[in-house]
PDB file of C-alpha atoms in Angstrom:
ATOM      1  CA  MET L 337     124.841  55.671 228.238  1.00 53.00           C
ATOM      2  CA  PRO L 338     126.666  55.672 224.875  1.00 53.00           C
ATOM      3  CA  LEU L 339     127.514  52.427 223.172  1.00 55.00           C
ATOM      4  CA  GLN L 340     130.856  50.923 224.038  1.00 66.00           C
ATOM      5  CA  GLY L 341     133.309  50.748 221.152  1.00 77.00           C
ATOM      6  CA  PRO L 342     136.401  52.319 219.605  1.00 93.00           C
ATOM      7  CA  LEU L 343     136.688  56.055 220.208  1.00 96.00           C
ATOM      8  CA  TYR L 344     137.947  56.653 216.682  1.00 97.00           C
ATOM      9  CA  GLU L 345     139.199  54.993 213.530  1.00 96.00           C
ATOM     10  CA  ARG L 346     141.824  56.054 211.056  1.00 96.00           C
ATOM     11  CA  VAL L 347     140.602  56.818 207.546  1.00 96.00           C
ATOM     12  CA  ALA L 348     142.091  54.294 205.114  1.00 94.00           C
ATOM     13  CA  SER L 349     142.491  56.786 202.262  1.00 91.00           C
ATOM     14  CA  ALA L 350     143.878  59.560 204.469  1.00 94.00           C
ATOM     15  CA  PRO L 351     146.876  61.573 203.245  1.00 94.00           C
ATOM     16  CA  PRO L 352     150.007  61.705 205.398  1.00 94.00           C
ATOM     17  CA  ILE L 353     150.227  64.695 207.733  1.00 95.00           C
ATOM     18  CA  PRO L 354     153.621  66.417 207.912  1.00 95.00           C
ATOM     19  CA  SER L 355     155.085  67.046 211.348  1.00 96.00           C
ATOM     20  CA  GLY L 356     155.198  70.498 212.881  1.00 98.00           C
ATOM     21  CA  LEU L 357     151.909  71.945 211.584  1.00 98.00           C
ATOM     22  CA  PRO L 358     149.578  74.149 213.657  1.00 98.00           C
ATOM     23  CA  LEU L 359     146.457  72.499 215.066  1.00 98.00           C
ATOM     24  CA  VAL L 360     143.167  74.438 214.814  1.00 98.00           C
ATOM     25  CA  VAL L 361     140.156  73.308 216.857  1.00 98.00           C
ATOM     26  CA  THR L 362     136.570  74.248 215.955  1.00 97.00           C
ATOM     27  CA  LEU L 363     133.796  72.448 217.837  1.00 97.00           C
ATOM     28  CA  THR L 364     130.089  73.304 217.873  1.00 93.00           C
ATOM     29  CA  GLY L 365     128.035  73.033 221.020  1.00 82.00           C
ATOM     30  CA  PHE L 366     127.813  75.221 224.115  1.00 83.00           C
ATOM     31  CA  THR L 367     127.392  79.049 224.058  1.00 84.00           C
ATOM     32  CA  ASP L 368     128.075  79.593 220.358  1.00 94.00           C
ATOM     33  CA  ALA L 369     127.185  83.300 220.377  1.00 96.00           C
ATOM     34  CA  GLY L 370     126.491  84.681 216.922  1.00 97.00           C
ATOM     35  CA  GLY L 371     126.862  81.184 215.470  1.00 97.00           C
ATOM     36  CA  ALA L 372     130.626  81.741 215.285  1.00 97.00           C
ATOM     37  CA  ALA L 373     131.767  78.128 215.645  1.00 97.00           C
ATOM     38  CA  GLY L 374     129.042  76.832 213.361  1.00 96.00           C
ATOM     39  CA  ARG L 375     129.938  79.259 210.589  1.00 97.00           C
ATOM     40  CA  MET L 376     133.655  78.597 211.001  1.00 98.00           C
ATOM     41  CA  LEU L 377     133.004  74.875 210.776  1.00 97.00           C
ATOM     42  CA  ALA L 378     130.962  75.384 207.592  1.00 97.00           C
ATOM     43  CA  TYR L 379     133.736  77.554 206.131  1.00 98.00           C
ATOM     44  CA  PHE L 380     136.429  74.982 206.847  1.00 98.00           C
ATOM     45  CA  ARG L 381     134.433  72.111 205.396  1.00 97.00           C
ATOM     46  CA  ASP L 382     132.836  73.853 202.423  1.00 96.00           C
ATOM     47  CA  ASP L 383     135.611  76.217 201.343  1.00 97.00           C
ATOM     48  CA  LEU L 384     138.786  74.372 202.334  1.00 97.00           C
ATOM     49  CA  ASP L 385     137.646  70.758 201.724  1.00 95.00           C
ATOM     50  CA  PRO L 386     139.839  69.147 204.415  1.00 98.00           C
ATOM     51  CA  ALA L 387     140.912  65.514 204.039  1.00 98.00           C
ATOM     52  CA  PRO L 388     139.825  63.464 207.101  1.00 97.00           C
ATOM     53  CA  VAL L 389     142.572  61.441 208.761  1.00 97.00           C
ATOM     54  CA  VAL L 390     140.839  60.311 211.959  1.00 97.00           C
ATOM     55  CA  ALA L 391     137.057  59.939 212.371  1.00 98.00           C
ATOM     56  CA  PHE L 392     135.701  59.918 215.927  1.00 98.00           C
ATOM     57  CA  SER L 393     132.714  57.725 216.742  1.00 97.00           C
ATOM     58  CA  ALA L 394     129.439  59.608 217.166  1.00 96.00           C
ATOM     59  CA  ASP L 395     127.846  56.492 218.679  1.00 95.00           C
ATOM     60  CA  VAL L 396     130.386  56.674 221.505  1.00 96.00           C
ATOM     61  CA  LEU L 397     130.679  60.449 221.967  1.00 97.00           C
ATOM     62  CA  PHE L 398     127.356  61.989 220.886  1.00 96.00           C
ATOM     63  CA  ASP L 399     123.991  62.295 222.680  1.00 95.00           C
ATOM     64  CA  TYR L 400     121.493  62.004 219.831  1.00 95.00           C
ATOM     65  CA  ARG L 401     118.485  62.931 221.985  1.00 93.00           C
ATOM     66  CA  ALA L 402     120.073  66.159 223.232  1.00 92.00           C
ATOM     67  CA  ARG L 403     121.119  67.392 219.786  1.00 90.00           C
ATOM     68  CA  ARG L 404     119.160  65.520 217.167  1.00 92.00           C
ATOM     69  CA  PRO L 405     120.674  65.090 213.687  1.00 92.00           C
ATOM     70  CA  LEU L 406     118.764  66.398 210.684  1.00 93.00           C
ATOM     71  CA  ILE L 407     116.825  64.195 208.297  1.00 96.00           C
ATOM     72  CA  THR L 408     115.173  65.372 205.072  1.00 97.00           C
ATOM     73  CA  PHE L 409     111.508  64.591 204.397  1.00 96.00           C
ATOM     74  CA  GLU L 410     110.192  65.093 200.847  1.00 96.00           C
ATOM     75  CA  ALA L 411     106.416  64.730 200.444  1.00 95.00           C
ATOM     76  CA  ASP L 412     106.179  60.961 200.957  1.00 96.00           C
ATOM     77  CA  HIS L 413     109.696  59.693 201.609  1.00 97.00           C
ATOM     78  CA  LEU L 414     112.930  60.349 203.484  1.00 97.00           C
ATOM     79  CA  SER L 415     115.609  61.491 201.077  1.00 96.00           C
ATOM     80  CA  GLY L 416     118.631  62.230 203.203  1.00 96.00           C
ATOM     81  CA  TYR L 417     120.223  61.951 206.623  1.00 96.00           C
ATOM     82  CA  ARG L 418     123.006  64.189 207.906  1.00 93.00           C
ATOM     83  CA  PRO L 419     125.115  62.243 210.403  1.00 94.00           C
ATOM     84  CA  GLN L 420     127.153  64.002 213.045  1.00 94.00           C
ATOM     85  CA  ARG L 421     130.851  64.289 212.240  1.00 96.00           C
ATOM     86  CA  LEU L 422     133.930  64.904 214.363  1.00 98.00           C
ATOM     87  CA  GLU L 423     137.202  64.522 212.493  1.00 98.00           C
ATOM     88  CA  LEU L 424     140.897  65.255 212.618  1.00 98.00           C
ATOM     89  CA  ALA L 425     141.858  66.315 209.113  1.00 98.00           C
ATOM     90  CA  LEU L 426     144.570  67.811 206.948  1.00 98.00           C
ATOM     91  CA  ALA L 427     143.500  71.195 205.582  1.00 98.00           C
ATOM     92  CA  HIS L 428     145.079  74.004 203.581  1.00 98.00           C
ATOM     93  CA  ASP L 429     144.413  77.718 203.909  1.00 97.00           C
ATOM     94  CA  SER L 430     143.713  80.094 201.027  1.00 96.00           C
ATOM     95  CA  LEU L 431     147.440  80.291 200.244  1.00 95.00           C
ATOM     96  CA  GLY L 432     147.896  76.524 200.308  1.00 96.00           C
ATOM     97  CA  GLN L 433     149.564  76.424 203.724  1.00 97.00           C
ATOM     98  CA  PRO L 434     148.797  73.112 205.474  1.00 98.00           C
ATOM     99  CA  PHE L 435     147.417  72.768 208.987  1.00 98.00           C
ATOM    100  CA  VAL L 436     145.742  70.147 211.144  1.00 98.00           C
ATOM    101  CA  LEU L 437     142.016  70.682 211.776  1.00 98.00           C
ATOM    102  CA  LEU L 438     139.958  69.132 214.556  1.00 98.00           C
ATOM    103  CA  ALA L 439     136.368  70.036 213.718  1.00 98.00           C
ATOM    104  CA  GLY L 440     132.846  68.868 214.353  1.00 98.00           C
ATOM    105  CA  PHE L 441     130.472  68.335 217.261  1.00 97.00           C
ATOM    106  CA  GLU L 442     131.484  68.819 220.883  1.00 97.00           C
ATOM    107  CA  PRO L 443     131.515  65.378 222.548  1.00 97.00           C
ATOM    108  CA  ASP L 444     128.798  64.743 225.119  1.00 96.00           C
ATOM    109  CA  PHE L 445     130.548  61.739 226.642  1.00 96.00           C
ATOM    110  CA  ALA L 446     134.033  60.444 227.469  1.00 96.00           C
ATOM    111  CA  TRP L 447     135.682  63.869 227.757  1.00 97.00           C
ATOM    112  CA  GLU L 448     138.809  62.632 229.458  1.00 97.00           C
ATOM    113  CA  ALA L 449     139.297  59.759 227.016  1.00 97.00           C
ATOM    114  CA  PHE L 450     138.678  62.055 224.054  1.00 98.00           C
ATOM    115  CA  THR L 451     141.065  64.720 225.362  1.00 98.00           C
ATOM    116  CA  GLU L 452     143.781  62.181 226.098  1.00 98.00           C
ATOM    117  CA  THR L 453     143.396  60.811 222.566  1.00 98.00           C
ATOM    118  CA  VAL L 454     143.584  64.237 220.905  1.00 98.00           C
ATOM    119  CA  VAL L 455     146.631  65.285 222.947  1.00 98.00           C
ATOM    120  CA  GLY L 456     148.319  62.001 222.055  1.00 98.00           C
ATOM    121  CA  LEU L 457     147.566  62.384 218.349  1.00 97.00           C
ATOM    122  CA  ALA L 458     148.852  65.967 218.411  1.00 98.00           C
ATOM    123  CA  GLU L 459     152.047  64.933 220.182  1.00 98.00           C
ATOM    124  CA  GLY L 460     152.577  62.209 217.585  1.00 97.00           C
ATOM    125  CA  LEU L 461     152.274  64.825 214.846  1.00 97.00           C
ATOM    126  CA  GLN L 462     154.527  67.234 216.773  1.00 98.00           C
ATOM    127  CA  VAL L 463     152.091  70.085 216.132  1.00 98.00           C
ATOM    128  CA  SER L 464     153.688  73.495 216.465  1.00 98.00           C
ATOM    129  CA  SER L 465     150.763  75.145 218.245  1.00 98.00           C
ATOM    130  CA  VAL L 466     147.129  74.641 219.236  1.00 98.00           C
ATOM    131  CA  THR L 467     144.463  77.318 218.673  1.00 98.00           C
ATOM    132  CA  TRP L 468     140.760  77.179 219.405  1.00 98.00           C
ATOM    133  CA  VAL L 469     137.942  79.719 219.305  1.00 97.00           C
ATOM    134  CA  HIS L 470     134.547  80.010 220.930  1.00 97.00           C
ATOM    135  CA  ALA L 471     132.101  82.888 221.383  1.00 97.00           C
ATOM    136  CA  ILE L 472     130.171  84.243 224.367  1.00 96.00           C
ATOM    137  CA  PRO L 473     127.527  86.994 224.604  1.00 96.00           C
ATOM    138  CA  MET L 474     128.631  90.253 226.231  1.00 96.00           C
ATOM    139  CA  PRO L 475     127.121  93.742 226.728  1.00 96.00           C
ATOM    140  CA  VAL L 476     129.173  95.326 223.933  1.00 96.00           C
ATOM    141  CA  PRO L 477     128.093  97.301 220.834  1.00 96.00           C
ATOM    142  CA  HIS L 478     128.210  95.926 217.313  1.00 96.00           C
ATOM    143  CA  THR L 479     129.622  99.283 216.174  1.00 95.00           C
ATOM    144  CA  ARG L 480     133.002  98.451 217.736  1.00 94.00           C
ATOM    145  CA  PRO L 481     135.490  95.678 216.827  1.00 94.00           C
ATOM    146  CA  ILE L 482     134.755  92.323 218.431  1.00 95.00           C
ATOM    147  CA  GLY L 483     137.102  91.943 221.378  1.00 94.00           C
ATOM    148  CA  THR L 484     138.596  88.736 222.729  1.00 96.00           C
ATOM    149  CA  THR L 485     139.588  87.143 225.982  1.00 96.00           C
ATOM    150  CA  VAL L 486     142.757  85.153 225.271  1.00 97.00           C
ATOM    151  CA  SER L 487     143.910  82.303 227.496  1.00 97.00           C
ATOM    152  CA  GLY L 488     146.566  79.608 227.322  1.00 98.00           C
ATOM    153  CA  THR L 489     150.342  79.684 227.202  1.00 98.00           C
ATOM    154  CA  ARG L 490     150.849  82.257 224.411  1.00 97.00           C
ATOM    155  CA  ARG L 491     151.717  85.278 226.556  1.00 96.00           C
ATOM    156  CA  ASP L 492     152.342  87.403 223.460  1.00 95.00           C
ATOM    157  CA  LEU L 493     148.741  86.932 222.341  1.00 96.00           C
ATOM    158  CA  THR L 494     147.321  87.408 225.814  1.00 94.00           C
ATOM    159  CA  GLU L 495     149.147  90.682 226.369  1.00 93.00           C
ATOM    160  CA  ALA L 496     148.327  92.039 222.912  1.00 93.00           C
ATOM    161  CA  HIS L 497     144.704  90.984 222.437  1.00 94.00           C
ATOM    162  CA  SER L 498     143.044  89.930 225.703  1.00 94.00           C
ATOM    163  CA  VAL L 499     140.859  92.992 226.296  1.00 92.00           C
ATOM    164  CA  TRP L 500     138.913  91.398 229.172  1.00 90.00           C
ATOM    165  CA  LYS L 501     140.650  89.299 231.839  1.00 91.00           C
ATOM    166  CA  PRO L 502     138.030  88.025 234.258  1.00 90.00           C
ATOM    167  CA  HIS L 503     138.536  86.051 237.471  1.00 93.00           C
ATOM    168  CA  THR L 504     135.533  83.712 237.509  1.00 91.00           C
ATOM    169  CA  GLN L 505     134.223  80.182 237.184  1.00 93.00           C
ATOM    170  CA  VAL L 506     132.213  79.208 234.111  1.00 90.00           C
ATOM    171  CA  PRO L 507     130.676  76.001 232.750  1.00 91.00           C
ATOM    172  CA  ALA L 508     133.442  74.251 230.831  1.00 95.00           C
ATOM    173  CA  THR L 509     133.421  73.168 227.214  1.00 96.00           C
ATOM    174  CA  ILE L 510     135.573  70.412 225.743  1.00 97.00           C
ATOM    175  CA  GLY L 511     137.671  73.214 224.244  1.00 97.00           C
ATOM    176  CA  HIS L 512     138.534  74.427 227.733  1.00 97.00           C
ATOM    177  CA  LEU L 513     139.559  70.936 228.783  1.00 98.00           C
ATOM    178  CA  LEU L 514     141.671  70.469 225.656  1.00 98.00           C
ATOM    179  CA  GLU L 515     143.420  73.796 226.323  1.00 98.00           C
ATOM    180  CA  TYR L 516     143.996  72.806 229.964  1.00 98.00           C
ATOM    181  CA  ARG L 517     145.462  69.398 229.071  1.00 98.00           C
ATOM    182  CA  PHE L 518     147.598  70.809 226.257  1.00 98.00           C
ATOM    183  CA  ALA L 519     148.982  73.440 228.635  1.00 98.00           C
ATOM    184  CA  GLN L 520     149.783  70.712 231.172  1.00 98.00           C
ATOM    185  CA  ALA L 521     151.628  68.864 228.399  1.00 97.00           C
ATOM    186  CA  GLY L 522     153.759  71.951 227.678  1.00 97.00           C
ATOM    187  CA  ALA L 523     152.191  72.807 224.310  1.00 98.00           C
ATOM    188  CA  GLU L 524     151.922  76.252 222.762  1.00 98.00           C
ATOM    189  CA  VAL L 525     148.152  76.733 223.123  1.00 98.00           C
ATOM    190  CA  ALA L 526     145.837  79.725 222.788  1.00 98.00           C
ATOM    191  CA  GLY L 527     142.100  79.957 223.360  1.00 98.00           C
ATOM    192  CA  PHE L 528     140.139  82.910 221.995  1.00 97.00           C
ATOM    193  CA  ALA L 529     136.765  83.770 223.539  1.00 97.00           C
ATOM    194  CA  LEU L 530     134.992  86.181 221.185  1.00 97.00           C
ATOM    195  CA  LEU L 531     132.972  88.857 223.008  1.00 96.00           C
ATOM    196  CA  VAL L 532     129.864  89.038 220.820  1.00 97.00           C
ATOM    197  CA  PRO L 533     127.119  91.668 221.336  1.00 96.00           C
ATOM    198  CA  HIS L 534     124.529  90.006 223.540  1.00 96.00           C
ATOM    199  CA  TYR L 535     121.587  91.299 221.513  1.00 96.00           C
ATOM    200  CA  LEU L 536     122.986  89.533 218.419  1.00 96.00           C
ATOM    201  CA  GLY L 537     124.062  86.371 220.235  1.00 96.00           C
ATOM    202  CA  ASP L 538     121.081  84.292 219.108  1.00 95.00           C
ATOM    203  CA  THR L 539     121.418  85.320 215.469  1.00 96.00           C
ATOM    204  CA  ASP L 540     123.724  84.121 212.706  1.00 96.00           C
ATOM    205  CA  TYR L 541     126.151  87.061 212.958  1.00 97.00           C
ATOM    206  CA  PRO L 542     128.782  86.852 210.172  1.00 97.00           C
ATOM    207  CA  ALA L 543     131.186  89.200 211.968  1.00 97.00           C
ATOM    208  CA  ALA L 544     131.583  86.627 214.746  1.00 97.00           C
ATOM    209  CA  ALA L 545     132.896  84.017 212.300  1.00 97.00           C
ATOM    210  CA  ILE L 546     135.142  86.633 210.678  1.00 97.00           C
ATOM    211  CA  ALA L 547     136.546  87.557 214.090  1.00 96.00           C
ATOM    212  CA  GLY L 548     137.154  83.892 214.894  1.00 97.00           C
ATOM    213  CA  LEU L 549     138.967  83.182 211.648  1.00 97.00           C
ATOM    214  CA  ASP L 550     141.055  86.337 211.974  1.00 96.00           C
ATOM    215  CA  SER L 551     141.984  85.322 215.521  1.00 97.00           C
ATOM    216  CA  ILE L 552     143.244  82.015 214.148  1.00 97.00           C
ATOM    217  CA  SER L 553     145.227  83.937 211.528  1.00 96.00           C
ATOM    218  CA  VAL L 554     146.898  86.090 214.192  1.00 96.00           C
ATOM    219  CA  ALA L 555     147.848  83.008 216.212  1.00 97.00           C
ATOM    220  CA  THR L 556     149.029  80.785 213.337  1.00 97.00           C
ATOM    221  CA  GLY L 557     149.867  82.874 210.275  1.00 96.00           C
ATOM    222  CA  LEU L 558     147.212  81.036 208.264  1.00 96.00           C
ATOM    223  CA  VAL L 559     145.295  83.120 205.712  1.00 96.00           C
ATOM    224  CA  PHE L 560     141.606  82.753 204.873  1.00 96.00           C
ATOM    225  CA  ASP L 561     139.647  84.316 202.018  1.00 95.00           C
ATOM    226  CA  LEU L 562     136.644  85.903 203.717  1.00 95.00           C
ATOM    227  CA  ASP L 563     135.239  88.101 200.948  1.00 94.00           C
ATOM    228  CA  ASP L 564     131.897  86.248 200.879  1.00 95.00           C
ATOM    229  CA  LEU L 565     131.536  86.456 204.654  1.00 96.00           C
ATOM    230  CA  ARG L 566     132.423  90.143 204.606  1.00 95.00           C
ATOM    231  CA  GLU L 567     129.792  90.890 201.971  1.00 96.00           C
ATOM    232  CA  GLU L 568     127.229  88.933 203.969  1.00 96.00           C
ATOM    233  CA  ASN L 569     128.213  90.879 207.068  1.00 96.00           C
ATOM    234  CA  ARG L 570     127.728  94.224 205.335  1.00 96.00           C
ATOM    235  CA  GLU L 571     124.201  93.223 204.333  1.00 96.00           C
ATOM    236  CA  TYR L 572     123.520  91.958 207.839  1.00 96.00           C
ATOM    237  CA  LEU L 573     124.708  95.202 209.447  1.00 96.00           C
ATOM    238  CA  GLU L 574     122.520  97.266 207.122  1.00 95.00           C
ATOM    239  CA  LYS L 575     119.491  95.430 208.510  1.00 96.00           C
ATOM    240  CA  VAL L 576     120.691  95.900 212.085  1.00 96.00           C
ATOM    241  CA  THR L 577     121.238  99.616 211.496  1.00 95.00           C
ATOM    242  CA  GLU L 578     117.763  99.927 210.028  1.00 95.00           C
ATOM    243  CA  GLN L 579     116.198  98.239 213.059  1.00 94.00           C
ATOM    244  CA  VAL L 580     118.191 100.290 215.558  1.00 95.00           C
ATOM    245  CA  SER L 581     117.471 103.616 213.843  1.00 93.00           C
ATOM    246  CA  GLY L 582     113.758 102.808 213.866  1.00 94.00           C
ATOM    247  CA  SER L 583     113.640 102.379 217.640  1.00 94.00           C
ATOM    248  CA  ASP L 584     114.417 105.045 220.243  1.00 95.00           C
ATOM    249  CA  GLU L 585     114.882 102.324 222.847  1.00 95.00           C
ATOM    250  CA  LEU L 586     117.451 100.404 220.748  1.00 95.00           C
ATOM    251  CA  THR L 587     119.239 103.623 219.846  1.00 95.00           C
ATOM    252  CA  ALA L 588     119.582 104.590 223.517  1.00 95.00           C
ATOM    253  CA  MET L 589     120.799 101.090 224.380  1.00 96.00           C
ATOM    254  CA  LEU L 590     123.424 101.205 221.647  1.00 96.00           C
ATOM    255  CA  HIS L 591     124.695 104.644 222.693  1.00 95.00           C
ATOM    256  CA  GLY L 592     124.961 103.455 226.291  1.00 96.00           C
ATOM    257  CA  LEU L 593     126.948 100.377 225.251  1.00 96.00           C
ATOM    258  CA  GLU L 594     129.247 102.499 223.080  1.00 95.00           C
ATOM    259  CA  GLU L 595     129.980 104.890 225.958  1.00 95.00           C
ATOM    260  CA  ARG L 596     130.744 102.031 228.367  1.00 93.00           C
ATOM    261  CA  TYR L 597     132.911 100.245 225.784  1.00 93.00           C
ATOM    262  CA  ASP L 598     134.921 103.352 224.930  1.00 92.00           C
ATOM    263  CA  ALA L 599     135.454 104.242 228.589  1.00 90.00           C
ATOM    264  CA  TYR L 600     136.616 100.719 229.409  1.00 89.00           C
ATOM    265  CA  MET L 601     139.011 100.543 226.455  1.00 88.00           C
ATOM    266  CA  ALA L 602     140.437 103.974 227.270  1.00 87.00           C
ATOM    267  CA  GLY L 603     141.226 103.251 230.895  1.00 76.00           C
ATOM    268  CA  SER L 604     141.204  99.576 231.784  1.00 63.00           C
ATOM    269  CA  THR L 605     143.415  97.689 229.376  1.00 61.00           C
ATOM    270  CA  GLN L 606     146.506  98.014 227.229  1.00 69.00           C
ATOM    271  CA  ALA L 607     145.371  95.215 224.920  1.00 82.00           C
ATOM    272  CA  GLN L 608     143.578  95.954 221.668  1.00 82.00           C
ATOM    273  CA  PRO L 609     140.953  94.080 219.661  1.00 85.00           C
ATOM    274  CA  ILE L 610     142.260  92.304 216.609  1.00 84.00           C
ATOM    275  CA  ILE L 611     141.446  94.392 213.543  1.00 66.00           C
ATOM    276  CA  HIS L 612     139.270  91.884 211.766  1.00 61.00           C
ATOM    277  CA  THR L 613     138.908  91.886 208.012  1.00 52.00           C
ATOM    278  CA  GLY L 614     135.206  92.514 208.537  1.00 53.00           C
ATOM    279  CA  ASP L 615     136.142  95.956 209.882  1.00 54.00           C
ATOM    280  CA  LEU L 616     138.280  96.856 206.864  1.00 50.00           C
ATOM    281  CA  PRO L 617     137.257  97.962 203.370  1.00 48.00           C
ATOM    282  CA  SER L 618     137.510  95.441 200.551  1.00 48.00           C
ATOM    283  CA  ALA L 619     139.750  95.894 197.534  1.00 50.00           C
ATOM    284  CA  ASP L 620     136.721  97.003 195.480  1.00 53.00           C
ATOM    285  CA  GLU L 621     135.775  99.571 198.126  1.00 47.00           C
ATOM    286  CA  LEU L 622     139.332 100.916 198.217  1.00 47.00           C
ATOM    287  CA  ALA L 623     139.342 101.201 194.418  1.00 53.00           C
ATOM    288  CA  ALA L 624     135.994 103.001 194.440  1.00 52.00           C
ATOM    289  CA  GLU L 625     137.244 105.397 197.125  1.00 47.00           C
ATOM    290  CA  LEU L 626     140.365 106.127 195.057  1.00 53.00           C
ATOM    291  CA  GLU L 627     138.202 106.857 192.023  1.00 57.00           C
ATOM    292  CA  ARG L 628     136.060 109.275 194.056  1.00 52.00           C
ATOM    293  CA  PHE L 629     139.203 110.990 195.357  1.00 52.00           C
ATOM    294  CA  LEU L 630     140.662 111.413 191.879  1.00 59.00           C
ATOM    295  CA  ALA L 631     137.340 112.676 190.521  1.00 59.00           C
ATOM    296  CA  THR L 632     137.240 115.484 193.101  1.00 54.00           C
ATOM    297  CA  ARG L 633     140.772 116.750 192.409  1.00 53.00           C
ATOM    298  CA  PRO L 634     141.061 120.007 190.407  1.00 53.00           C
ATOM    299  CA  PRO L 635     142.102 119.664 186.747  1.00 55.00           C
ATOM    300  CA  GLY L 636     145.869 119.633 186.381  1.00 53.00           C
ATOM    301  CA  ASP L 637     146.462 118.758 190.039  1.00 49.00           C
ATOM    302  CA  GLU L 638     147.739 115.309 189.087  1.00 46.00           C
ATOM    303  CA  ASP L 639     150.283 116.850 186.719  1.00 45.00           C
ATOM    304  CA  LYS L 640     151.591 119.102 189.522  1.00 42.00           C
ATOM    305  CA  HIS L 641     152.235 116.101 191.741  1.00 40.00           C
ATOM    306  CA  GLU L 642     153.953 114.185 188.977  1.00 42.00           C
ATOM    307  CA  ARG L 643     156.346 117.114 188.333  1.00 41.00           C
ATOM    308  CA  ARG L 644     157.429 117.297 191.972  1.00 40.00           C
TER     309      ARG L 644
END
């Protein structure tokens, strides 16, 4: 049993949070296919440097024996300990737009108390919307855009981007319970389940984090600079392509997944995957393509177009 004590404490040096901001939820834990939630959490903390406002108690909510924290051992001494963190913070996107961020570990204990607390804090801040993302493995090819199952109360998002609408029962995460309680409270809430290729589910797949962050952008209007992730994803996909092309078995599997995916998308749904920035060329690639195009034009062709 966890220790008894306060569920959270307010950070003394915390900045004030304006009312009416979107709330984004990123929690690591169950079924994080492709490492999507973990990479999103790292992006938020490392690139956006959010200012914590509320710190939740790991000693109350976290099972240390199930998910052990990391400690650093150097030759003959311990040099560092990385405690588990779960915080409500004020963050700003790449354009400086503010939003509320709930990020960290998924609680192991006191789900109902935690959920009631988060809903109450969000209501006090009068958040405009709630968006959360998680990732599950699916038999889909990495050569197609990552699709999503969208749930919640945002019918516009569900109709536009929920490419798979199952009727099933699944093991719940705290994100599901938060979405359920927010919906009961009448909030504008959307949950995105990323459909990550099952054969890449146990790897650190950058495209999964890109898809998650782009899903948040579609739901909130927030903008994130993902150039580093996109470059990492290109290098990752080169290695995947090399492995697939070197194996007849993997090649046949990929072709089969592509055929099933294309047939399903052509006949079973009107929704479309979000076009993630990982699927689009960068500004440098566009510039290089323009240079190649201009270099192949016949001499004097540019002058003809300018005279028209």
